[in-house]
Coordinates of C-alpha atoms and ligand atoms in Angstrom, one line a residue:
M516 CA 14.4 -11.5 3.4
S517 CA 14.9 -11.1 -0.3
E518 CA 11.7 -10.5 -2.3
L519 CA 10.2 -13.3 -4.4
R520 CA 10.9 -12.4 -8.1
F521 CA 9.4 -13.6 -11.4
D522 CA 12.1 -12.5 -13.8
N523 CA 12.0 -14.2 -17.3
Q524 CA 8.7 -15.8 -16.4
T525 CA 5.5 -15.1 -18.3
V526 CA 2.3 -14.7 -16.3
V527 CA -1.1 -14.8 -18.0
V528 CA -3.8 -13.1 -16.0
T529 CA -7.4 -13.4 -17.3
G530 CA -9.8 -10.6 -16.4
A531 CA -6.9 -8.3 -15.6
G532 CA -8.6 -5.1 -16.6
G533 CA -9.8 -4.4 -13.1
G534 CA -10.3 -5.7 -9.6
L535 CA -8.2 -8.6 -8.5
G536 CA -6.8 -9.3 -12.0
K537 CA -5.4 -5.8 -12.3
A538 CA -3.8 -6.2 -8.9
Y539 CA -2.1 -9.4 -9.9
A540 CA -1.0 -8.0 -13.3
T541 CA 0.7 -4.9 -11.8
F542 CA 2.3 -6.9 -9.0
F543 CA 3.8 -9.6 -11.2
A544 CA 5.1 -7.0 -13.6
S545 CA 6.7 -5.1 -10.7
R546 CA 8.5 -8.3 -9.7
G547 CA 10.0 -8.8 -13.1
A548 CA 7.5 -11.0 -14.9
N549 CA 6.2 -10.6 -18.5
V550 CA 2.5 -10.2 -18.2
V551 CA -0.4 -10.9 -20.5
V552 CA -3.2 -8.6 -19.5
N553 CA -6.3 -10.3 -20.8
D554 CA -9.7 -8.7 -20.5
L555 CA -12.8 -8.8 -22.6
G556 CA -13.8 -5.4 -21.2
G557 CA -17.6 -6.0 -20.8
S558 CA -19.9 -5.2 -17.9
H559 CA -19.9 -7.2 -14.7
K560 CA -22.9 -9.1 -16.1
G561 CA -21.0 -10.1 -19.1
E562 CA -22.5 -7.7 -21.6
G563 CA -20.4 -5.9 -24.3
N564 CA -16.7 -5.7 -24.8
S565 CA -13.9 -3.1 -25.1
S566 CA -10.2 -3.0 -25.4
R567 CA -9.9 -0.2 -22.9
A568 CA -9.8 -2.1 -19.7
A569 CA -6.8 -4.2 -20.7
D570 CA -5.1 -1.2 -22.4
V571 CA -5.2 1.0 -19.3
V572 CA -3.5 -1.7 -17.3
V573 CA -0.8 -2.4 -19.9
D574 CA -0.1 1.4 -20.2
E575 CA 0.2 1.6 -16.4
I576 CA 2.6 -1.4 -16.2
R577 CA 4.7 0.0 -19.1
A578 CA 4.8 3.5 -17.5
A579 CA 6.2 1.9 -14.4
G580 CA 8.9 0.2 -16.4
G581 CA 7.3 -3.3 -16.6
K582 CA 6.6 -5.6 -19.5
A583 CA 3.0 -6.3 -20.5
V584 CA 0.9 -7.0 -23.6
A585 CA -2.9 -6.8 -23.9
N586 CA -5.3 -9.5 -25.1
Y587 CA -9.0 -8.8 -25.6
D588 CA -10.3 -12.2 -26.2
S589 CA -13.0 -13.9 -24.0
V590 CA -11.5 -16.6 -21.9
E591 CA -13.7 -19.0 -23.9
N592 CA -11.0 -18.5 -26.5
G593 CA -8.2 -19.7 -24.4
E594 CA -5.9 -20.6 -27.3
A595 CA -5.7 -17.0 -28.5
I596 CA -4.8 -15.8 -25.0
I597 CA -2.0 -18.3 -24.6
D598 CA -0.9 -17.6 -28.2
T599 CA -0.5 -13.9 -27.2
A600 CA 1.9 -15.0 -24.5
I601 CA 3.9 -17.3 -26.8
K602 CA 4.1 -14.6 -29.6
A603 CA 5.1 -11.8 -27.3
F604 CA 7.3 -13.6 -24.8
G605 CA 8.1 -17.1 -26.2
R606 CA 6.7 -18.9 -23.1
V607 CA 4.1 -19.2 -20.5
D608 CA 4.8 -20.2 -16.9
I609 CA 1.9 -19.1 -14.8
L610 CA -1.8 -18.9 -15.5
L611 CA -4.2 -17.0 -13.2
N612 CA -7.7 -18.0 -14.1
N613 CA -9.4 -15.0 -12.7
A614 CA -11.9 -13.6 -15.2
G615 CA -15.5 -13.5 -13.9
I616 CA -19.0 -12.2 -14.2
L617 CA -22.1 -12.3 -12.1
R618 CA -25.7 -13.0 -13.2
D619 CA -27.3 -13.1 -9.7
V620 CA -31.0 -14.0 -9.7
S621 CA -33.2 -16.3 -7.5
F622 CA -33.5 -19.8 -8.8
K623 CA -37.2 -19.3 -9.4
N624 CA -36.3 -16.5 -11.9
M625 CA -33.2 -18.1 -13.4
K626 CA -33.1 -17.9 -17.2
D627 CA -31.0 -20.4 -19.3
Q628 CA -28.9 -17.4 -20.5
D629 CA -28.0 -16.6 -16.9
W630 CA -26.9 -20.1 -16.3
E631 CA -25.1 -20.5 -19.6
L632 CA -23.1 -17.3 -19.5
I633 CA -21.8 -18.0 -16.0
Y634 CA -20.9 -21.5 -17.1
K635 CA -19.1 -20.2 -20.2
V636 CA -17.0 -17.6 -18.5
H637 CA -16.1 -19.5 -15.3
T638 CA -16.1 -23.1 -16.1
Y639 CA -15.5 -23.3 -19.9
G640 CA -13.2 -20.3 -19.8
A641 CA -10.9 -21.6 -17.1
Y642 CA -10.8 -25.0 -18.9
K643 CA -9.9 -23.4 -22.3
C644 CA -7.1 -21.3 -20.8
A645 CA -5.7 -24.2 -18.8
R646 CA -6.1 -26.6 -21.8
A647 CA -4.1 -24.2 -24.0
A648 CA -1.3 -23.7 -21.5
W649 CA -1.0 -27.4 -20.5
P650 CA 1.1 -28.7 -23.4
H651 CA 3.6 -25.8 -22.7
F652 CA 3.7 -26.6 -19.0
R653 CA 4.2 -30.3 -19.6
K654 CA 6.9 -29.8 -22.2
Q655 CA 8.9 -27.4 -20.0
K656 CA 8.1 -29.5 -16.9
Y657 CA 7.0 -26.3 -15.1
G658 CA 3.7 -24.6 -14.7
R659 CA 1.6 -22.9 -12.0
I660 CA -2.1 -22.4 -12.1
I661 CA -4.4 -20.5 -9.8
N662 CA -8.2 -21.1 -10.3
T663 CA -10.7 -18.8 -8.6
A664 CA -13.6 -20.2 -6.6
S665 CA -15.8 -18.3 -4.2
A666 CA -17.4 -18.6 -0.8
A667 CA -20.7 -18.8 -2.7
G668 CA -19.5 -22.0 -4.3
L669 CA -18.1 -23.5 -1.2
F670 CA -21.1 -22.7 1.1
G671 CA -23.9 -21.5 -1.2
N672 CA -25.4 -18.0 -1.3
F673 CA -28.9 -16.8 -2.1
G674 CA -29.4 -15.8 -5.7
Q675 CA -26.2 -17.5 -6.9
T676 CA -27.1 -21.0 -8.0
N677 CA -25.4 -20.5 -11.3
Y678 CA -22.3 -18.9 -9.9
S679 CA -22.1 -21.3 -6.9
A680 CA -22.2 -24.3 -9.3
A681 CA -19.5 -22.9 -11.5
K682 CA -17.3 -21.8 -8.5
L683 CA -17.4 -25.1 -6.7
G684 CA -16.6 -26.6 -10.1
Q685 CA -13.3 -24.8 -9.9
V686 CA -12.4 -26.8 -6.8
G687 CA -13.0 -30.2 -8.5
F688 CA -11.2 -28.9 -11.6
T689 CA -8.2 -27.9 -9.4
E690 CA -8.1 -31.1 -7.5
T691 CA -7.9 -33.2 -10.6
L692 CA -5.5 -30.9 -12.5
A693 CA -3.2 -31.0 -9.4
K694 CA -3.1 -34.8 -9.5
E695 CA -2.5 -34.9 -13.3
G696 CA 0.1 -32.1 -13.2
A697 CA 2.2 -33.4 -10.2
K698 CA 4.5 -35.5 -12.4
Y699 CA 5.3 -32.5 -14.6
N700 CA 5.9 -30.0 -11.8
I701 CA 2.6 -28.3 -12.6
L702 CA 1.1 -27.1 -9.3
V703 CA -2.5 -26.0 -9.2
N704 CA -4.3 -24.3 -6.4
V705 CA -7.7 -22.6 -6.0
I706 CA -8.6 -19.5 -4.0
A707 CA -11.9 -18.2 -2.6
P708 CA -11.0 -14.5 -2.4
I709 CA -12.8 -11.6 -0.9
A710 CA -11.9 -8.2 -2.2
A711 CA -13.3 -4.8 -3.0
S712 CA -14.1 -4.6 -6.7
R713 CA -17.0 -3.7 -8.9
M714 CA -18.4 -7.1 -8.0
T715 CA -18.7 -6.4 -4.4
E716 CA -18.9 -2.6 -4.2
T717 CA -22.7 -2.6 -4.3
I718 CA -23.0 -5.4 -1.7
L719 CA -20.6 -4.5 1.1
P720 CA -20.5 -1.2 3.1
P721 CA -17.6 1.2 2.3
E722 CA -15.9 0.7 5.7
V723 CA -15.7 -3.0 5.1
L724 CA -14.5 -2.6 1.5
E725 CA -11.7 -0.3 2.8
N726 CA -10.0 -3.3 4.4
L727 CA -10.5 -5.6 1.5
K728 CA -8.2 -4.2 -1.1
P729 CA -7.4 -6.7 -3.9
D730 CA -3.7 -6.0 -3.0
W731 CA -4.3 -8.2 0.1
V732 CA -5.1 -11.2 -2.0
V733 CA -2.1 -10.9 -4.3
P734 CA 0.7 -12.1 -1.9
L735 CA -0.8 -15.5 -1.3
V736 CA -1.3 -16.0 -5.0
A737 CA 2.3 -14.9 -5.7
A738 CA 3.7 -17.3 -3.0
L739 CA 1.7 -20.2 -4.4
V740 CA 2.9 -19.7 -8.0
H741 CA 6.5 -18.9 -7.2
S742 CA 9.1 -21.5 -8.1
S743 CA 10.0 -21.8 -4.4
N744 CA 6.7 -23.6 -3.9
T745 CA 7.4 -27.1 -4.9
S746 CA 4.8 -29.0 -3.0
E747 CA 1.7 -27.0 -2.2
T748 CA -0.8 -28.2 -4.8
G749 CA -4.5 -29.0 -4.8
G750 CA -5.0 -26.6 -1.9
I751 CA -8.2 -24.6 -1.3
F752 CA -7.5 -21.2 0.3
E753 CA -9.7 -18.5 1.6
V754 CA -8.0 -15.1 1.3
G755 CA -8.9 -11.5 1.9
G756 CA -8.4 -8.6 4.2
G757 CA -5.1 -10.1 5.5
H758 CA -6.7 -13.4 6.5
I759 CA -5.4 -16.6 4.8
A760 CA -6.8 -20.0 5.7
K761 CA -6.9 -23.4 4.1
L762 CA -10.0 -25.5 3.7
R763 CA -10.4 -29.2 3.3
W764 CA -13.1 -31.9 3.3
E765 CA -14.1 -33.5 6.6
R766 CA -15.8 -36.8 6.8
S767 CA -17.9 -37.8 9.8
K768 CA -17.4 -41.1 11.7
G769 CA -20.2 -42.5 9.6
A770 CA -22.2 -45.7 10.0
L771 CA -21.2 -48.9 8.2
L772 CA -24.2 -51.2 7.8
K773 CA -24.3 -54.8 6.6
T774 CA -25.1 -55.0 2.9
D775 CA -28.0 -57.4 3.2
A776 CA -31.8 -57.1 3.7
S777 CA -31.2 -55.3 7.0
L778 CA -30.0 -52.2 5.2
T779 CA -33.3 -50.3 5.2
P780 CA -34.1 -46.6 5.4
G781 CA -35.2 -47.2 9.0
A782 CA -31.8 -48.8 9.9
I783 CA -30.1 -45.7 8.5
L784 CA -32.2 -43.4 10.6
Q785 CA -31.3 -45.4 13.7
K786 CA -27.6 -44.7 13.0
W787 CA -28.3 -41.0 12.1
N788 CA -26.2 -39.8 15.1
D789 CA -23.1 -41.7 13.7
V790 CA -23.7 -40.3 10.2
N791 CA -23.6 -36.8 11.8
D792 CA -20.8 -37.5 14.3
F793 CA -17.8 -35.3 13.5
S794 CA -16.0 -36.1 16.8
Q795 CA -13.6 -38.5 15.0
P796 CA -13.3 -36.9 11.6
S797 CA -11.2 -38.1 8.7
Y798 CA -10.0 -36.0 5.8
P799 CA -10.4 -37.7 2.5
T800 CA -8.3 -36.7 -0.4
G801 CA -9.3 -39.1 -3.2
P802 CA -11.9 -41.5 -4.3
A803 CA -9.9 -44.5 -3.1
D804 CA -10.4 -43.3 0.5
F805 CA -14.0 -44.4 0.5
L806 CA -13.2 -47.9 -0.7
G807 CA -10.5 -48.0 2.0
L808 CA -13.2 -47.4 4.6
L809 CA -15.3 -50.4 3.2
E810 CA -12.2 -52.6 3.2
E811 CA -11.4 -51.7 6.7
G812 CA -14.9 -52.0 8.1
Q813 CA -16.1 -55.1 6.3
K814 CA -12.7 -56.8 5.8
L815 CA -13.3 -56.8 2.0
P816 CA -10.5 -58.1 -0.1
S817 CA -8.5 -55.1 -1.2
A818 CA -8.9 -54.0 -4.8
P819 CA -6.1 -55.0 -7.1
K820 CA -3.3 -52.5 -6.7
Ligands
NAD1809 P1 -14.1 -7.6 -11.6 O1 -15.4 -7.5 -12.2 O2 -13.4 -6.4 -11.0 O3 -13.0 -8.4 -12.5 C1 -13.4 -9.4 -13.4 C2 -12.8 -9.1 -14.7 O4 -13.0 -10.2 -15.6 C3 -13.4 -7.8 -15.4 O5 -12.3 -6.9 -15.7 C4 -14.1 -8.4 -16.6 O6 -14.0 -7.5 -17.7 C5 -13.3 -9.6 -16.9 N1 -14.0 -10.6 -17.7 C6 -15.3 -10.9 -17.5 N2 -15.7 -11.8 -18.4 C7 -14.6 -12.1 -19.2 C8 -14.3 -13.0 -20.3 N3 -15.3 -13.7 -20.8 N4 -13.1 -13.0 -20.8 C9 -12.1 -12.2 -20.3 N5 -12.3 -11.3 -19.3 C10 -13.5 -11.3 -18.7 O7 -14.3 -8.7 -10.3 P2 -13.2 -9.3 -9.3 O8 -13.9 -9.1 -8.0 O9 -11.9 -8.7 -9.4 O10 -13.3 -10.8 -9.6 C11 -12.1 -11.6 -10.0 C12 -12.5 -13.1 -9.8 O11 -12.6 -13.3 -8.4 C13 -13.8 -13.5 -10.4 O12 -13.6 -14.8 -10.9 C14 -14.7 -13.5 -9.3 O13 -15.8 -14.4 -9.5 C15 -13.9 -14.0 -8.1 N6 -14.3 -13.6 -6.8 C16 -14.3 -12.3 -6.4 C17 -14.7 -12.1 -5.1 C18 -14.7 -10.7 -4.5 O14 -14.9 -10.5 -3.3 N7 -14.3 -9.7 -5.3 C19 -15.3 -13.1 -4.3 C20 -15.3 -14.4 -4.8 C21 -14.8 -14.6 -6.0

């Protein structure tokens, strides 16, 4: 099998000074891409900044014969990051929204600053970078975006209300971008990775971390953003340690009650088993699915098409 290549394409990797971002950057450069290595170079809690993190990765890529430029802006300044790609390489094809920080604290002790910083880097940052790349993608009728969620966002995790909210936000962001981008051949997927990095090195034991190299997340991302992927979009993928799986929403059978005075809290409790019955699940993919259920169950006139 010939290898998937990215020659003449430009990949912007945010937070590429270490961890997963560095693994993406070096991989794409080794497969022929021009790479923008963005990193603010601060601590894992979002304090400080430095050009060193990005520079080290750029030097490494160049030493191996690859093409890369550094950018030291915060992802909050997405225009400047995409500008770096346009100035250095004349185009942008792929955006990997990867930069991230943690401000873990129990909800009782959460400070506004912990909430806001997480929001700024993960939610606003991903938005700003995608927003700046979007006109280029639309114009060239080609674009690929990977956003980065987390198991904490999908399932919740103690001490991470701020991070969970921002990370599940990446899922909704992805789903809508996928729908808006489809017409322009802009495919957008979201991953919930698990990998050894400075984010996880103090949480997981060394023997577990050993099998969780960032390198084992990269191939899925590369497959999703390659031009040979023409249909996989709006997908939510868990990836790490060699395991790759897709997630989706599942809706229970549910209870459809008459919309009259009989619709009381007690009536709902009587149907509680149906509300929780996942033996006949459905898999909704858009807001219209719910209205469809009502139309079907109550024989409502269908909404104007
Ligand atoms: P990491 O700390 O090694 O890498 C994150 C990088 O982002 C750092 O180099 C940091 O300097 C950079 N960064 C932080 N704020 C920035 C900003 N405002 N602008 C530009 N760069 C900034 O961590 P990682 O584990 O490689 O994480 C990468 C992504 O994966 C993050 O979004 C993280 O939330 C997510 N994630 C990681 C795991 C995991 O198991 N490692 C699990 C779930 C989600």
